[in-house]
Short mmCIF file of C-alpha atoms in Angstrom, two decimals:
data_model
loop_
_atom_site.label_atom_id
_atom_site.label_comp_id
_atom_site.label_asym_id
_atom_site.label_seq_id
_atom_site.Cartn_x
_atom_site.Cartn_y
_atom_site.Cartn_z
CA MET A 278 19.97 26.86 24.44
CA ARG A 279 20.69 23.29 22.99
CA ARG A 280 16.87 22.52 22.89
CA VAL A 281 16.35 26.06 21.09
CA PHE A 282 19.09 25.35 18.54
CA ILE A 283 17.53 21.72 17.79
CA LEU A 284 14.17 23.36 17.59
CA SER A 285 15.57 25.70 15.01
CA ALA A 286 17.59 23.67 12.94
CA ALA A 287 14.77 21.56 12.18
CA ILE A 288 12.63 24.42 11.29
CA ILE A 289 14.87 25.56 8.62
CA LEU A 290 15.71 21.98 7.35
CA SER A 291 11.99 21.72 6.93
CA PHE A 292 11.86 24.97 4.78
CA PHE A 293 14.38 23.71 2.41
CA LEU A 294 13.84 19.61 2.14
CA PHE A 295 9.86 20.65 2.62
CA PRO A 296 9.17 24.54 1.12
CA ALA A 297 5.31 25.30 2.05
CA LYS A 298 2.89 26.03 -0.36
CA ASN A 299 2.46 29.83 0.13
CA VAL A 300 6.09 30.43 0.10
CA PHE A 301 6.50 28.64 -3.34
CA ALA A 302 3.69 29.54 -5.51
CA ALA A 303 4.44 26.02 -8.19
CA GLN A 304 1.59 24.93 -10.32
CA TYR A 305 2.38 21.96 -8.45
CA PRO A 306 2.90 20.50 -4.79
CA GLU A 307 7.09 19.59 -3.89
CA ILE A 308 5.74 17.39 -1.25
CA ILE A 309 3.85 14.22 -0.53
CA ARG A 310 2.46 12.26 2.18
CA VAL A 311 2.66 8.28 2.03
CA GLY A 312 0.68 5.96 4.21
CA LEU A 313 3.33 3.28 5.41
CA ASN A 314 0.74 1.54 8.00
CA PHE A 315 -3.43 2.61 7.88
CA ARG A 316 -6.56 1.05 8.39
CA SER A 317 -6.54 -2.97 8.33
CA ASN A 318 -2.35 -2.89 8.66
CA ALA A 319 -2.61 -0.20 11.17
CA VAL A 320 0.40 -1.12 13.97
CA SER A 321 0.50 -0.40 17.74
CA SER A 322 3.72 0.49 18.23
CA VAL A 323 6.57 1.84 16.09
CA SER A 324 10.26 1.61 16.69
CA VAL A 325 12.04 4.38 15.03
CA ASN A 326 15.83 5.70 15.04
CA ALA A 327 18.71 7.05 12.95
CA GLU A 328 22.13 6.38 12.56
CA LYS A 329 23.41 10.16 13.77
CA GLY A 330 20.24 10.49 15.98
CA ILE A 331 16.48 12.16 15.61
CA GLU A 332 14.45 14.41 17.25
CA ILE A 333 10.72 13.62 17.85
CA GLY A 334 7.88 15.92 18.32
CA TYR A 335 4.98 17.51 17.47
CA SER A 336 3.63 19.66 14.98
CA ASP A 337 0.58 22.55 14.66
CA GLY A 338 0.96 22.46 11.27
CA GLU A 339 3.23 25.05 11.23
CA THR A 340 5.86 24.86 13.46
CA PHE A 341 7.61 21.63 14.99
CA LYS A 342 8.32 21.41 18.79
CA LEU A 343 10.54 19.38 20.60
CA LEU A 344 9.72 16.47 22.83
CA VAL A 345 12.81 14.13 23.41
CA GLU A 346 16.27 13.35 21.57
CA SER A 347 19.08 11.34 20.79
CA ASN A 348 22.43 11.27 19.23
CA ASP A 349 22.88 8.57 18.07
CA ASN A 350 21.26 5.14 16.76
CA SER A 351 19.46 4.69 19.99
CA SER A 352 15.93 3.48 19.12
CA PHE A 353 12.79 4.70 20.65
CA VAL A 354 9.32 2.78 20.81
CA ILE A 355 6.41 5.09 20.29
CA ARG A 356 3.11 3.12 21.16
CA LYS A 357 -0.60 4.38 21.65
CA ASP A 358 -1.33 4.64 25.21
CA GLY A 359 -4.09 1.67 25.06
CA TYR A 360 -4.27 -1.84 26.54
CA PHE A 361 -1.19 -3.72 26.58
CA VAL A 362 0.44 -6.73 28.11
CA LEU A 363 3.96 -6.88 28.56
CA THR A 364 5.20 -10.65 28.76
CA ALA A 365 8.03 -12.76 30.52
CA GLN A 366 9.41 -12.68 26.96
CA GLY A 367 9.85 -9.08 26.67
CA HIS A 368 6.74 -8.48 24.04
CA LEU A 369 4.59 -5.70 23.88
CA LEU A 370 1.09 -6.55 22.82
CA GLU A 371 -2.28 -5.02 22.42
CA TYR A 372 -5.21 -6.76 24.01
CA SER A 373 -9.17 -4.93 23.88
CA PRO A 374 -10.20 -4.64 27.51
CA THR A 375 -13.92 -6.21 26.63
CA GLU A 376 -12.47 -9.38 26.47
CA GLY A 377 -11.30 -9.13 30.05
CA VAL A 378 -7.87 -8.75 31.67
CA PRO A 379 -5.07 -11.20 30.52
CA TYR A 380 -3.80 -14.17 33.30
CA GLU A 381 -0.16 -13.80 32.25
CA GLY A 382 1.99 -10.87 31.69
CA SER A 383 2.27 -7.21 33.38
CA VAL A 384 -1.16 -5.44 32.45
CA ILE A 385 -1.00 -1.82 31.03
CA GLY A 386 -3.35 0.49 30.43
CA PRO A 387 -4.17 4.05 29.97
CA ILE A 388 -5.62 5.62 32.95
CA HIS A 389 -2.46 7.38 34.83
CA LEU A 390 -2.74 10.07 37.73
CA LYS A 391 -1.43 13.20 37.45
CA ILE A 392 0.61 14.60 40.12
CA GLY A 393 0.85 18.56 41.32
CA GLU A 394 0.26 21.63 38.87
CA ASN A 395 1.80 22.43 35.25
CA LEU A 396 5.63 22.71 35.34
CA PRO A 397 7.23 25.90 33.20
CA ASP A 398 9.63 23.53 31.14
CA PHE A 399 10.73 19.97 30.37
CA SER A 400 13.74 20.47 32.63
CA ALA A 401 11.54 21.52 35.80
CA ALA A 402 9.33 18.20 34.70
CA GLN A 403 12.19 15.95 35.01
CA THR A 404 13.59 17.30 38.13
CA PHE A 405 10.25 17.12 39.64
CA ALA A 406 10.09 13.42 38.57
CA ALA A 407 13.24 12.56 39.75
CA ALA A 408 12.00 13.92 43.54
CA VAL A 409 8.82 11.70 43.50
CA LYS A 410 10.65 8.82 42.46
CA LYS A 411 12.98 9.26 45.09
CA SER A 412 9.95 9.06 47.28
CA GLY A 413 9.45 5.22 46.12
CA MET A 414 6.30 6.09 43.76
CA ASP A 415 6.91 5.50 39.43
CA ALA A 416 6.60 8.61 37.98
CA TYR A 417 7.46 10.12 33.89
CA VAL A 418 7.01 13.60 32.12
CA ALA A 419 4.55 13.96 30.19
CA TYR A 420 2.85 17.10 27.78
CA ASP A 421 -0.57 17.38 27.67
CA GLY A 422 -1.06 21.53 26.72
CA GLY A 423 1.53 21.70 29.56
CA TRP A 424 4.67 19.87 31.16
CA GLN A 425 3.18 17.55 33.89
CA ILE A 426 4.01 14.83 36.01
CA TRP A 427 2.78 11.58 35.24
CA SER A 428 2.28 7.89 37.04
CA GLY A 429 0.91 4.52 36.73
CA PHE A 430 -0.49 2.68 33.88
CA TYR A 431 -4.19 1.52 35.12
CA TYR A 432 -5.83 -0.78 33.55
CA ASP A 433 -9.54 -0.22 34.89
CA LEU A 434 -11.21 3.36 37.34
CA ASN A 435 -10.52 1.24 40.61
CA THR A 436 -7.00 0.55 40.32
CA ALA A 437 -6.41 4.20 39.54
CA GLU A 438 -8.32 5.16 42.69
CA LYS A 439 -6.30 3.02 44.57
CA GLY A 440 -3.62 4.15 43.22
CA CYS A 441 -4.46 8.13 43.82
CA ALA A 442 -4.93 7.37 47.77
CA GLU A 443 -1.72 6.11 47.80
CA ALA A 444 0.01 8.67 46.18
CA LYS A 445 -1.50 11.17 48.22
CA GLU A 446 -0.49 8.92 51.60
CA LEU A 447 3.31 8.72 50.30
CA LEU A 448 4.16 12.02 48.63
CA GLU A 449 1.73 13.76 51.66
CA ILE A 450 -0.06 15.47 49.00
CA GLU A 451 -3.92 16.47 48.17
CA ASP A 452 -2.91 17.60 44.59
CA VAL A 453 -2.86 14.00 42.75
CA SER A 454 -5.81 13.45 40.18
CA ILE A 455 -7.03 10.87 37.94
CA VAL A 456 -6.11 11.28 33.90
CA GLN A 457 -8.53 9.12 32.23
CA ASP A 458 -8.09 7.33 28.68
CA ASN A 459 -7.90 9.31 25.78
CA ARG A 460 -7.55 7.89 22.02
CA LEU A 461 -4.93 10.96 21.38
CA ARG A 462 -2.24 9.97 23.54
CA LEU A 463 0.94 7.90 22.67
CA VAL A 464 3.37 6.86 24.78
CA ILE A 465 7.71 7.22 24.35
CA TYR A 466 9.79 4.69 25.42
CA ASP A 467 13.61 3.94 25.17
CA SER A 468 14.91 0.82 23.65
CA ASN A 469 14.59 -0.70 27.38
CA PHE A 470 11.10 0.01 27.64
CA ASN A 471 11.43 2.63 29.82
CA VAL A 472 8.86 5.39 29.39
CA GLN A 473 10.45 8.40 28.41
CA MET A 474 7.31 10.45 28.41
CA ILE A 475 3.44 10.56 27.30
CA TYR A 476 2.42 13.14 24.55
CA GLY A 477 -0.72 14.07 25.01
CA GLY A 478 -1.79 14.46 21.04
CA ALA A 479 -4.12 17.68 21.60
CA ASP A 480 -1.25 20.01 20.51
CA GLY A 481 -0.48 18.41 16.79
CA PHE A 482 0.59 15.50 15.58
CA MET A 483 3.74 13.59 16.60
CA GLN A 484 6.92 13.94 14.02
CA VAL A 485 10.30 11.86 14.20
CA TRP A 486 12.93 13.75 12.07
CA PRO A 487 16.39 12.47 11.24
CA LYS A 488 19.10 15.05 12.83
CA GLN A 489 20.51 17.15 10.47
CA GLU A 490 23.93 15.59 10.70
CA ASN A 491 22.57 12.24 8.76
CA SER A 492 23.73 11.59 5.71
CA PRO A 493 21.94 10.24 3.98
CA TYR A 494 18.90 11.89 5.81
CA VAL A 495 16.93 8.86 6.02
CA PHE A 496 15.49 7.54 9.33
CA SER A 497 13.90 4.01 10.38
CA ALA A 498 10.33 3.17 11.48
CA ASN A 499 10.00 -0.72 11.88
CA GLY A 500 13.52 -1.97 10.85
CA LYS A 501 12.94 -0.05 7.35
CA ARG A 502 14.37 3.17 6.01
CA TYR A 503 12.91 6.23 4.35
CA ARG A 504 13.51 9.73 3.43
CA GLY A 505 12.17 12.59 4.63
CA TYR A 506 10.23 12.63 8.23
CA LEU A 507 7.50 10.54 10.02
CA GLU A 508 4.27 11.55 10.61
CA ILE A 509 1.86 9.24 13.36
CA ARG A 510 -1.89 9.51 13.66
CA ARG A 511 -4.48 7.76 16.25
CA TYR A 512 -7.82 7.55 14.16
CA SER A 513 -10.50 5.21 15.76
CA ASP A 514 -10.70 3.30 12.12
CA SER A 515 -6.98 3.21 11.60
CA ASP A 516 -4.71 3.08 14.86
CA LEU A 517 -1.74 3.77 14.75
CA THR A 518 -1.10 5.43 11.33
CA LEU A 519 2.24 6.07 9.83
CA ILE A 520 2.66 8.63 7.37
CA ASN A 521 6.42 9.13 5.55
CA ILE A 522 6.35 12.80 4.17
CA LEU A 523 9.07 13.65 1.67
CA ASN A 524 10.07 15.44 -1.53
CA ILE A 525 7.63 13.84 -4.45
CA GLU A 526 11.05 13.02 -6.12
CA GLN A 527 12.68 11.45 -3.67
CA TYR A 528 9.29 9.17 -3.09
CA LEU A 529 9.33 8.13 -6.60
CA TYR A 530 13.19 6.96 -5.86
CA GLY A 531 10.92 4.08 -3.60
CA VAL A 532 8.13 3.93 -6.05
CA VAL A 533 9.54 3.32 -10.08
CA PRO A 534 11.79 -0.04 -8.85
CA ALA A 535 8.82 -1.57 -7.12
CA GLU A 536 6.83 -1.03 -9.90
CA ILE A 537 9.08 -2.18 -13.00
CA GLU A 538 12.45 -4.24 -12.58
CA ALA A 539 15.51 -1.47 -12.22
CA ASP A 540 17.41 -3.11 -14.97
CA ALA A 541 15.09 -2.88 -17.05
CA PRO A 542 15.84 -0.72 -20.85
CA LEU A 543 16.28 2.50 -19.59
CA GLU A 544 13.50 4.86 -21.45
CA ALA A 545 11.20 2.01 -19.93
CA VAL A 546 11.86 2.90 -16.62
CA LYS A 547 11.90 6.35 -17.31
CA ALA A 548 8.58 6.02 -19.00
CA GLN A 549 7.46 4.40 -16.00
CA ALA A 550 8.60 7.28 -13.77
CA VAL A 551 6.70 9.91 -15.91
CA ALA A 552 3.70 7.56 -15.36
CA ALA A 553 3.98 7.13 -11.88
CA ARG A 554 4.87 11.04 -11.43
CA THR A 555 1.34 11.49 -13.17
CA TYR A 556 -0.21 9.36 -11.19
CA THR A 557 1.05 10.75 -8.22
CA TYR A 558 0.07 14.19 -8.66
CA ARG A 559 -3.34 13.74 -10.26
CA ASN A 560 -4.41 11.38 -6.98
CA LEU A 561 -2.87 13.89 -4.05
CA ARG A 562 -4.83 13.88 -0.98
CA LYS A 563 -6.62 10.75 -2.24
CA ASN A 564 -6.38 9.29 1.49
CA ASP A 565 -7.04 12.57 3.44
CA LYS A 566 -9.65 11.19 5.45
CA TRP A 567 -6.62 9.72 7.42
CA GLY A 568 -4.07 12.43 6.50
CA PHE A 569 -2.05 10.92 3.57
CA ASP A 570 -2.10 11.01 -0.10
CA LEU A 571 -1.55 7.96 -1.61
CA ALA A 572 -1.33 4.53 -0.25
CA ASN A 573 2.09 2.13 -0.14
CA THR A 574 0.69 -0.81 -1.59
CA VAL A 575 -1.21 -1.31 -4.92
CA GLU A 576 -3.42 0.50 -3.93
CA ASP A 577 -1.86 3.16 -5.43
CA GLN A 578 1.86 2.26 -6.27
CA VAL A 579 3.58 0.56 -4.13
CA TYR A 580 6.54 2.53 -2.60
CA ARG A 581 9.35 0.67 -0.67
CA GLY A 582 11.64 3.39 0.56
CA TYR A 583 15.03 4.33 0.64
CA ASP A 584 15.84 0.32 1.21
CA GLY A 585 13.94 0.03 -1.95
CA GLU A 586 15.90 2.48 -4.15
CA ARG A 587 18.33 1.46 -7.27
CA ALA A 588 20.86 3.42 -9.31
CA SER A 589 18.93 2.80 -12.40
CA ALA A 590 15.59 3.67 -11.20
CA ASN A 591 16.90 7.27 -9.29
CA ARG A 592 18.42 8.13 -12.97
CA ALA A 593 15.31 7.64 -14.41
CA VAL A 594 13.82 9.81 -12.13
CA ASP A 595 16.36 12.46 -11.80
CA GLU A 596 16.33 12.33 -16.09
CA THR A 597 12.81 13.16 -16.32
CA LYS A 598 12.55 15.20 -13.56
CA GLY A 599 8.87 16.96 -13.39
CA LYS A 600 7.80 15.65 -16.36
CA LYS A 601 4.17 14.90 -16.60
CA MET A 602 1.59 13.89 -19.23
CA LEU A 603 -1.28 15.91 -19.61
CA TYR A 604 -4.17 15.75 -22.23
CA ASN A 605 -5.86 19.07 -22.85
CA GLY A 606 -3.69 20.85 -20.58
CA SER A 607 -5.30 18.63 -17.79
CA LEU A 608 -2.96 15.72 -15.56
CA ALA A 609 -3.92 12.70 -17.79
CA HIS A 610 -5.57 9.54 -15.87
CA VAL A 611 -2.91 7.02 -15.58
CA TYR A 612 -2.81 3.33 -15.44
CA TYR A 613 -0.26 0.54 -15.96
CA PHE A 614 -0.16 -2.85 -15.88
CA ALA A 615 2.27 -6.33 -16.26
CA SER A 616 1.22 -7.37 -19.57
CA SER A 617 -1.63 -6.78 -22.38
CA GLY A 618 -0.86 -9.99 -24.13
CA GLY A 619 -0.47 -8.17 -27.76
CA MET A 620 -3.29 -5.35 -27.54
CA THR A 621 -4.27 -2.99 -24.80
CA ALA A 622 -7.80 -2.73 -23.42
CA ASN A 623 -10.17 0.52 -24.19
CA ILE A 624 -10.85 2.04 -20.46
CA ALA A 625 -14.61 1.42 -21.53
CA GLU A 626 -14.24 -2.59 -21.69
CA VAL A 627 -12.84 -2.95 -18.09
CA TRP A 628 -14.38 -0.09 -16.33
CA GLY A 629 -17.25 1.22 -18.27
CA SER A 630 -16.28 4.98 -18.67
CA GLU A 631 -14.82 6.92 -22.03
CA ILE A 632 -12.04 8.56 -22.19
CA PRO A 633 -10.17 9.47 -25.39
CA TYR A 634 -6.82 9.04 -24.73
CA LEU A 635 -7.44 5.44 -22.76
CA ILE A 636 -7.85 3.31 -26.13
CA SER A 637 -7.28 -0.05 -27.55
CA VAL A 638 -3.37 0.55 -29.24
CA PRO A 639 -1.65 -2.86 -30.65
CA ASP A 640 1.41 -4.06 -28.49
CA PRO A 641 3.78 -5.13 -30.99
CA TYR A 642 6.91 -5.43 -28.86
CA GLU A 643 5.67 -7.42 -25.98
CA SER A 644 7.65 -10.89 -25.31
CA GLU A 645 5.93 -13.90 -25.93
CA THR A 646 8.51 -15.32 -23.85
CA SER A 647 7.62 -13.12 -20.61
CA SER A 648 6.41 -15.28 -17.66
CA HIS A 649 3.43 -12.23 -17.96
CA TYR A 650 2.32 -12.99 -21.37
CA ILE A 651 0.62 -16.79 -21.45
CA TRP A 652 -1.52 -17.88 -19.01
CA GLU A 653 -3.78 -20.86 -18.09
CA LYS A 654 -6.00 -21.86 -15.19
CA ALA A 655 -8.04 -24.44 -15.23
CA LEU A 656 -11.31 -25.28 -12.53
CA THR A 657 -13.64 -27.85 -12.16
CA ALA A 658 -17.57 -27.08 -11.46
CA GLU A 659 -17.32 -27.76 -7.80
CA GLU A 660 -14.69 -25.47 -7.82
CA ILE A 661 -16.89 -23.11 -9.78
CA LYS A 662 -19.55 -23.58 -7.77
CA SER A 663 -17.77 -22.93 -4.31
CA ILE A 664 -16.67 -19.30 -6.15
CA LEU A 665 -19.89 -18.37 -6.63
CA PHE A 666 -21.35 -19.38 -3.37
CA VAL A 667 -18.59 -17.52 -1.17
CA SER A 668 -19.40 -14.30 -3.51
CA GLY A 669 -23.42 -14.63 -1.75
CA VAL A 670 -24.54 -16.61 -5.96
CA GLU A 671 -26.44 -19.60 -5.79
CA ILE A 672 -27.56 -20.70 -8.80
CA GLY A 673 -26.79 -24.96 -8.30
CA ASP A 674 -24.92 -27.24 -10.10
CA ILE A 675 -23.23 -26.03 -12.86
CA VAL A 676 -23.93 -26.60 -16.50
CA SER A 677 -21.96 -24.30 -18.47
CA VAL A 678 -19.78 -21.37 -18.07
CA SER A 679 -19.04 -19.46 -21.53
CA ALA A 680 -17.65 -16.08 -23.12
CA GLU A 681 -20.91 -14.33 -24.58
CA GLU A 682 -19.10 -11.43 -25.66
CA TYR A 683 -15.56 -10.50 -26.61
CA SER A 684 -14.39 -7.04 -27.28
CA PRO A 685 -12.25 -5.94 -30.44
CA SER A 686 -9.10 -5.95 -28.39
CA GLY A 687 -9.99 -10.19 -27.79
CA ARG A 688 -10.85 -9.85 -24.02
CA VAL A 689 -14.33 -10.87 -22.42
CA THR A 690 -17.06 -8.48 -21.69
CA ALA A 691 -19.97 -10.62 -20.98
CA LEU A 692 -19.07 -14.40 -18.63
CA ARG A 693 -22.18 -16.09 -18.30
CA ILE A 694 -22.44 -19.08 -15.90
CA THR A 695 -25.43 -21.57 -15.62
CA GLY A 696 -26.80 -23.53 -13.18
CA THR A 697 -29.43 -25.93 -12.55
CA ASN A 698 -30.82 -23.36 -10.64
CA GLY A 699 -30.43 -20.33 -12.50
CA THR A 700 -27.62 -18.40 -14.26
CA ILE A 701 -25.72 -15.22 -14.01
CA THR A 702 -23.69 -13.00 -16.10
CA TYR A 703 -20.63 -10.98 -15.04
CA TYR A 704 -19.45 -8.03 -16.94
CA LYS A 705 -16.32 -6.34 -17.84
CA LYS A 706 -14.02 -6.44 -15.00
CA ASP A 707 -16.08 -9.14 -13.27
CA THR A 708 -15.32 -11.18 -15.97
CA ARG A 709 -11.53 -11.58 -14.60
CA PHE A 710 -12.21 -11.14 -10.75
CA ILE A 711 -14.90 -13.36 -10.20
CA PHE A 712 -12.32 -16.37 -11.17
CA ASN A 713 -9.47 -14.31 -9.64
CA LEU A 714 -7.69 -14.44 -13.27
CA ASN A 715 -4.65 -12.69 -14.49
CA SER A 716 -6.41 -11.00 -17.15
CA GLN A 717 -9.91 -10.57 -19.30
CA LYS A 718 -7.88 -11.79 -22.18
CA TYR A 719 -8.84 -15.36 -22.53
CA THR A 720 -11.02 -18.21 -23.95
CA ILE A 721 -12.83 -21.06 -22.05
CA GLN A 722 -12.39 -24.77 -22.68
CA SER A 723 -14.85 -27.43 -21.70
CA ALA A 724 -16.49 -30.41 -22.35
CA GLY A 725 -14.10 -30.65 -25.74
CA ASN A 726 -14.74 -27.34 -27.11
CA VAL A 727 -11.77 -25.25 -28.02
CA VAL A 728 -12.46 -21.34 -29.11
CA VAL A 729 -11.10 -20.22 -33.03
CA LYS A 730 -10.25 -17.21 -34.83
CA ALA A 731 -12.60 -17.50 -38.11
CA SER A 732 -11.19 -16.13 -41.16
CA ASP A 733 -12.83 -12.89 -40.82
CA GLY A 734 -11.13 -12.45 -37.46
CA THR A 735 -14.10 -13.49 -35.19
CA LEU A 736 -14.21 -15.66 -32.38
CA LYS A 737 -16.02 -18.83 -32.51
CA THR A 738 -16.49 -22.09 -30.44
CA LEU A 739 -15.74 -25.33 -31.94
CA ALA A 740 -16.25 -28.95 -30.43
CA LEU A 741 -13.81 -31.31 -30.73
CA ASP A 742 -15.72 -34.45 -29.64
CA GLY A 743 -16.10 -37.07 -32.60
CA ARG A 744 -13.33 -35.41 -34.26
CA THR A 745 -10.34 -36.71 -35.75
CA PHE A 746 -6.77 -36.37 -34.70
CA VAL A 747 -3.64 -37.06 -35.88
CA SER A 748 -0.67 -37.36 -33.29
CA SER A 749 2.73 -39.68 -33.11
CA ALA A 750 1.05 -42.81 -32.55
CA GLY A 751 -1.47 -42.70 -35.86
CA THR A 752 -5.08 -40.93 -35.92
CA GLY A 753 -7.90 -41.56 -33.78
CA VAL A 754 -11.40 -40.15 -32.94
CA LEU A 755 -11.37 -37.90 -29.71
CA SER A 756 -14.73 -38.46 -27.16
CA SER A 757 -15.76 -36.96 -24.34
CA GLY A 758 -14.01 -39.39 -21.98
CA SER A 759 -10.28 -38.10 -22.91
CA ALA A 760 -10.10 -35.90 -20.29
CA VAL A 761 -7.75 -33.43 -21.21
CA ILE A 762 -5.62 -33.73 -24.49
CA ALA A 763 -3.07 -31.02 -25.64
CA VAL A 764 -4.03 -28.73 -28.64
CA VAL A 765 -1.44 -26.89 -30.78
CA GLY A 766 -2.69 -23.41 -31.55
CA SER A 767 -1.09 -20.19 -33.26
CA GLY A 768 2.34 -20.32 -32.95
CA ASN A 769 3.07 -23.82 -32.27
CA ARG A 770 1.70 -23.05 -28.71
CA VAL A 771 0.21 -26.25 -26.71
CA HIS A 772 -2.88 -25.59 -24.76
CA LYS A 773 -4.53 -27.79 -22.48
CA VAL A 774 -8.36 -28.58 -23.46
CA SER A 775 -10.66 -30.43 -21.11
CA MET A 776 -12.69 -33.17 -22.53
CA SER A 777 -14.78 -33.64 -19.63
CA SER A 778 -17.98 -31.06 -18.99
CA ASN A 779 -16.46 -31.09 -15.11
CA THR A 780 -13.65 -28.93 -15.67
CA TYR A 781 -12.99 -25.53 -17.42
CA VAL A 782 -9.61 -24.52 -18.61
CA PHE A 783 -8.89 -20.43 -18.86
CA ASN A 784 -6.55 -19.90 -21.48
CA GLY A 785 -5.44 -16.28 -21.58
CA ARG A 786 -2.96 -14.11 -22.20
CA GLY A 787 -1.58 -10.90 -20.47
CA TRP A 788 -1.61 -9.79 -16.85
CA GLY A 789 -3.32 -7.06 -15.74
CA HIS A 790 -6.07 -4.52 -15.99
CA GLY A 791 -5.23 -4.18 -19.65
CA VAL A 792 -5.57 -0.14 -19.85
CA GLY A 793 -2.67 2.48 -20.25
CA MET A 794 0.83 1.02 -20.56
CA SER A 795 1.86 -2.28 -20.69
CA GLN A 796 5.59 -2.71 -18.57
CA GLU A 797 6.11 -5.62 -21.07
CA GLY A 798 5.50 -3.69 -24.01
CA ALA A 799 7.59 -0.74 -22.83
CA LYS A 800 10.48 -2.37 -22.47
CA GLY A 801 10.20 -4.07 -25.71
CA PHE A 802 9.69 -0.80 -27.22
CA ALA A 803 12.70 0.57 -25.50
CA ARG A 804 14.91 -2.42 -26.89
CA GLN A 805 13.20 -1.36 -30.32
CA GLY A 806 14.97 2.02 -29.96
CA TYR A 807 12.19 4.23 -28.60
CA ASP A 808 12.81 6.78 -26.50
CA TYR A 809 10.30 7.66 -23.32
CA GLU A 810 8.19 10.25 -24.52
CA GLN A 811 7.77 8.01 -27.97
CA ILE A 812 6.43 4.92 -25.73
CA LEU A 813 3.92 6.90 -23.66
CA LYS A 814 2.71 8.88 -26.40
CA HIS A 815 1.46 4.80 -28.17
CA TYR A 816 -0.10 4.13 -25.06
CA PHE A 817 -1.41 7.42 -24.17
CA THR A 818 -3.08 8.75 -28.01
CA GLY A 819 -3.08 12.28 -27.67
CA ILE A 820 -1.15 13.13 -24.68
CA THR A 821 1.63 15.89 -24.42
CA ILE A 822 4.24 15.35 -22.10
CA GLU A 823 5.67 18.80 -20.36
#
């Protein structure tokens, strides 16, 4: 009776927290699926718990069916049914069978024995498992299209066949069969690595729900707390995939303070909340191949879950609830970044496309004292040669590096590198990424050259070799043997200039791609008294907020 009640509670809870699309005919969905671990950072196992207990089961897409539960903060460990070794220190480490069997530790494999026929329910399976254990044989409950009793974790078929023969003799029954490896299966342990059960995986994806008694309603996965619930999937190229399923507004609680400082002016944080919400809705199902919408990294938006929430950011989300940016009635493409260096970029300068509301605009209130505003990077000719080589480009020894084209916003759109054996030119975003620069907004000084702004506003290169300088020690003449010197530029800022042909100094402004909203600029606007709608409409020309 208790198990039926828990299952009903889980279903009712999911109805109120996570309404189905066919129940609420809203224009926008309420729920998001966030990838926590996937592809290259997929995990072999996950430890789960909640303060007042959890329920572990599976969902066929419509209903949740309970498998095991806890009533306190005890942890369960869920791992893929694969090849592992349990070390003397108690660590469970995955290994590849193609590399041979480990010499140390207890080897665990994904081949099992099934004992007897299917059983009617979990209780009957537990009773039968206890009887098998009394015979001196390990046994545990499995659910694989029905309740069953399995034994053993064999790493190869020969060992399993020997185990099968021994089981038949020990139990004095013939109904013992080998269960082959299956890439869908999951094993559930308690915190002491005692097997609780194996789930076959064919009936639906495993889910972990915090019990209704939990307040706040959160669970923990590998030591990090999240709202909503967890889904566990296995894919050949993403094994295990962990997915946090929760309400979109609650998801934003964990995103906004990860993307902008929570102690920033409130209107700037609100602007970030609306930008993040718009990005979220526009990019739902982006990672559908692996069962989730958005990644929890800079690949989409950084999401740190419940532990990353801050009261001021939650307030910003709540006070802009449901607000999104639209252009001609459709969700806008949203981009944001740290600092523009005084002028944002037209999207065409970076990615080559044309979007009418992503054009270059002045950024008058960015703080020039921000750590993101001014940057500098020096590379030797040998370092540049090495970087090109790693990227598959071989043009010999480096002769020159020059910015061939600048955009109206002051960003490099063509970067030419000449070597003794050839020349290569990089365009748009690649002028930044080839040398891992903070932005496209930079000038290059080398062999005593500086870039200056002429009276007509254009950028020009000026050679310093042979020019007279004035210093505290008097006057002198610059020569190519002067190594690196300091030059005072606009705003009395000091820039390093190489007088050696072997070193190239990149003097830049801004941090990030430069398209859309500058977070430093948004903070500056907020300090000047602008509200979040005014801020967003400045950076995204012609949009509406609804």
